[in-house]
PDB file of C-alpha atoms in Angstrom:
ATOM      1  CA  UNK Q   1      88.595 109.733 103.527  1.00 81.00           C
ATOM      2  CA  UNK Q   2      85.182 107.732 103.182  1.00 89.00           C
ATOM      3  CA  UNK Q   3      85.421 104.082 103.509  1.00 94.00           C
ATOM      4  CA  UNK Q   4      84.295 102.063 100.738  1.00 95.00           C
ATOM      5  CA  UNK Q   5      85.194  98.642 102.432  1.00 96.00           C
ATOM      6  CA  UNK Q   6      86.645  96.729 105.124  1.00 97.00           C
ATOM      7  CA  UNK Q   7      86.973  93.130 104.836  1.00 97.00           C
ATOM      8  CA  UNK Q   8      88.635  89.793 106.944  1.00 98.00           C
ATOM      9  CA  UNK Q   9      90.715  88.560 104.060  1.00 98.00           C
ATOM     10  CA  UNK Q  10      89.845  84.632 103.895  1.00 98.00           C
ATOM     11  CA  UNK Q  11      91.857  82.143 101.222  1.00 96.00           C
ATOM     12  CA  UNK Q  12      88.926  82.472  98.676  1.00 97.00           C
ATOM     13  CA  UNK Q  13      89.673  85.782  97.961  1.00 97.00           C
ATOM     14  CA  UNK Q  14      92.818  85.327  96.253  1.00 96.00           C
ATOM     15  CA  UNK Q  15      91.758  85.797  93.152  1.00 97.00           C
ATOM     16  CA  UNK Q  16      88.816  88.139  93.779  1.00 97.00           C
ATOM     17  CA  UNK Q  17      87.099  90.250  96.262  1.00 97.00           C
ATOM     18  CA  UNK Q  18      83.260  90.293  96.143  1.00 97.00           C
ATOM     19  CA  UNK Q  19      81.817  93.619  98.445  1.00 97.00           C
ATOM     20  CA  UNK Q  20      78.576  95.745  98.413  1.00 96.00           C
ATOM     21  CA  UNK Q  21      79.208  99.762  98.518  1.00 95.00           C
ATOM     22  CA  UNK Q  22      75.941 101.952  97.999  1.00 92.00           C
ATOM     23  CA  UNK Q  23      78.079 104.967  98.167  1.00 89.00           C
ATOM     24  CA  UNK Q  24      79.109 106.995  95.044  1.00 86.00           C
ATOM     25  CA  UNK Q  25      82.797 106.518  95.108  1.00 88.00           C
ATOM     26  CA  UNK Q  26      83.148 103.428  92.399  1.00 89.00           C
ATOM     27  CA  UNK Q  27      82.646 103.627  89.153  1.00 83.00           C
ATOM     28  CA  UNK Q  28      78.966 102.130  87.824  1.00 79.00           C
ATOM     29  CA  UNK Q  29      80.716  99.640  85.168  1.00 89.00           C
ATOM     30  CA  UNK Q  30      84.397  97.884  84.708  1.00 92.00           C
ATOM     31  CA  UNK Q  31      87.074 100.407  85.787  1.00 93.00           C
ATOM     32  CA  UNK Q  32      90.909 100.164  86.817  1.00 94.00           C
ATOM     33  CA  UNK Q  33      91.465 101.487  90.126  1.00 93.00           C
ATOM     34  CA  UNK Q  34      94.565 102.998  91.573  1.00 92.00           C
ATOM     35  CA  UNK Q  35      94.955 101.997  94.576  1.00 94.00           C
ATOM     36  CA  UNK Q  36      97.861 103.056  97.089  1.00 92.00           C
ATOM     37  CA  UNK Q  37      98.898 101.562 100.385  1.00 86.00           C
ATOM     38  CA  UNK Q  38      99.653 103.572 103.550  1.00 78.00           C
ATOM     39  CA  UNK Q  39     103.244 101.859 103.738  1.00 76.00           C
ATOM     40  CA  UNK Q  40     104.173 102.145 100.275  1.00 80.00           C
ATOM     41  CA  UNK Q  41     103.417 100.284  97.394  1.00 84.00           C
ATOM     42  CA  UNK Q  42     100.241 100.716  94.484  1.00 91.00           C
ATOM     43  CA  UNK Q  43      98.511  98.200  92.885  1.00 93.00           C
ATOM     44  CA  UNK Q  44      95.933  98.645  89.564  1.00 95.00           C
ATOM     45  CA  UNK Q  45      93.003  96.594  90.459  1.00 96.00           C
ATOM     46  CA  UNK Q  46      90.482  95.566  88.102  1.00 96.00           C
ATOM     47  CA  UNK Q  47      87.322  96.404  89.700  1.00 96.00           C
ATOM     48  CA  UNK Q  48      83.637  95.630  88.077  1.00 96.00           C
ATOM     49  CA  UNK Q  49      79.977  96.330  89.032  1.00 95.00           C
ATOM     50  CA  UNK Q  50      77.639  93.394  89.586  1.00 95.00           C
ATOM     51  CA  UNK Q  51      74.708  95.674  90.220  1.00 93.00           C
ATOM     52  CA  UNK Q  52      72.865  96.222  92.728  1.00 92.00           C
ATOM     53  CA  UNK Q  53      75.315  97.875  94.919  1.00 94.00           C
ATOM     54  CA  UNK Q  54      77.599  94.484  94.270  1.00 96.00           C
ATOM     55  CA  UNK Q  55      81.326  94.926  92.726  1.00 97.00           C
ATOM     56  CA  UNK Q  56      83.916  92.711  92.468  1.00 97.00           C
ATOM     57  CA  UNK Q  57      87.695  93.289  92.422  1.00 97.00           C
ATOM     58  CA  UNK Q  58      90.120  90.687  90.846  1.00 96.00           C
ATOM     59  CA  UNK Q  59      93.080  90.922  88.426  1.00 96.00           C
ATOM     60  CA  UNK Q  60      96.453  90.506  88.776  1.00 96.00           C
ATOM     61  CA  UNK Q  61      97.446  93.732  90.833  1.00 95.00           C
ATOM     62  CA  UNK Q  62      94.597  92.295  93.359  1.00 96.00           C
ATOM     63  CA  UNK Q  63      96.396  89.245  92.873  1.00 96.00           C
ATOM     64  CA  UNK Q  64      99.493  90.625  94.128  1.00 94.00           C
ATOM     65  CA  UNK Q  65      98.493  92.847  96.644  1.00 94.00           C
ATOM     66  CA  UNK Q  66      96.779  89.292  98.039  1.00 96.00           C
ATOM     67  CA  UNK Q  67     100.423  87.859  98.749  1.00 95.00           C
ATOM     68  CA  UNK Q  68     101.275  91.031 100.856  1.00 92.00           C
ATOM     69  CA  UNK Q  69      98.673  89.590 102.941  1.00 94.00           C
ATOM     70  CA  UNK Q  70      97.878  87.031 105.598  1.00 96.00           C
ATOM     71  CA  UNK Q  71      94.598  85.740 106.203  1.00 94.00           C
ATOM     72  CA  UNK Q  72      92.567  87.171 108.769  1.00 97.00           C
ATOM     73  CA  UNK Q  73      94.038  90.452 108.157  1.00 97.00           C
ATOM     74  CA  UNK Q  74      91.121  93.240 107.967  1.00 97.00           C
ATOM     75  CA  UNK Q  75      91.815  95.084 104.808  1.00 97.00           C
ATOM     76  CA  UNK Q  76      90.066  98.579 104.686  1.00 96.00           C
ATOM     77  CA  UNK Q  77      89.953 100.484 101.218  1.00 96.00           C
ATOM     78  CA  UNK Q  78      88.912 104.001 101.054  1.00 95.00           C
ATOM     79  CA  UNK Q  79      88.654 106.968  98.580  1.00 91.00           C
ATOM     80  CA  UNK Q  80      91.080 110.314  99.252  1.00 79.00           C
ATOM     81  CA  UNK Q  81      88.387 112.980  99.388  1.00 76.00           C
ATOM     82  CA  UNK Q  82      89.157 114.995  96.774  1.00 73.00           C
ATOM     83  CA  UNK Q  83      91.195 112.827  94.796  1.00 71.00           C
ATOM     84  CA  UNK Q  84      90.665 110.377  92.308  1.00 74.00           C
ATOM     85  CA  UNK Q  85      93.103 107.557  93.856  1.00 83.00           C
ATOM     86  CA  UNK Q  86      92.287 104.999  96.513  1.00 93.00           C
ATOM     87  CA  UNK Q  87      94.045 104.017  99.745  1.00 94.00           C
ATOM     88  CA  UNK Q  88      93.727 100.018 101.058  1.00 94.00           C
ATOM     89  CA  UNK Q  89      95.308  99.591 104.570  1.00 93.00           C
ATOM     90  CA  UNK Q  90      95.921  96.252 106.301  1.00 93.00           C
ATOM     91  CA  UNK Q  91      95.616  95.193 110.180  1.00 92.00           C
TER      92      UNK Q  91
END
């Protein structure tokens, strides 16, 4: 798997989820990712470049997968090599 992100989830990311990623594993414009927990579960999230190695992810299935959450958990998301779906864990 190669890591894309890992983030502390704060409040203001309910609604959206601003990262940098210089890797190749995102799409360069506005793309739906799947996106599959470890313990069940898969969310669509809307995920955009900014440029400049900037993307956001918002929409509702972030919006949802937020309220699985508490804050200050670390949420990692990663790419199945190989695959063409996406894994997000939670500690």
């Amino acid at each position: 798997m190669a890591e894309i992100f890992s983030i502390t989830l704060r409040s203001k990311h309910e609604s959206m989820l601003k990262f940098d990623y210089a890797g190749q594993a995102l799409p360069g414009a506005s793309s739906i990712l799947l996106v599959r927990k470890r313990d069940g579960g898969s969310w669509n999230f809307n995920c955009r470049s900014d440029g400049g190695g900037r993307f956001t992810i918002k929409g509702r299935g972030w919006e949802v997968f937020f309220k699985t959450c508490k804050t200050d958990d670390i949420v990692t998301l990663s790419i199945e090599t190989g695959h063409d779906f996406y894994t997000i864990s939670v500690h």
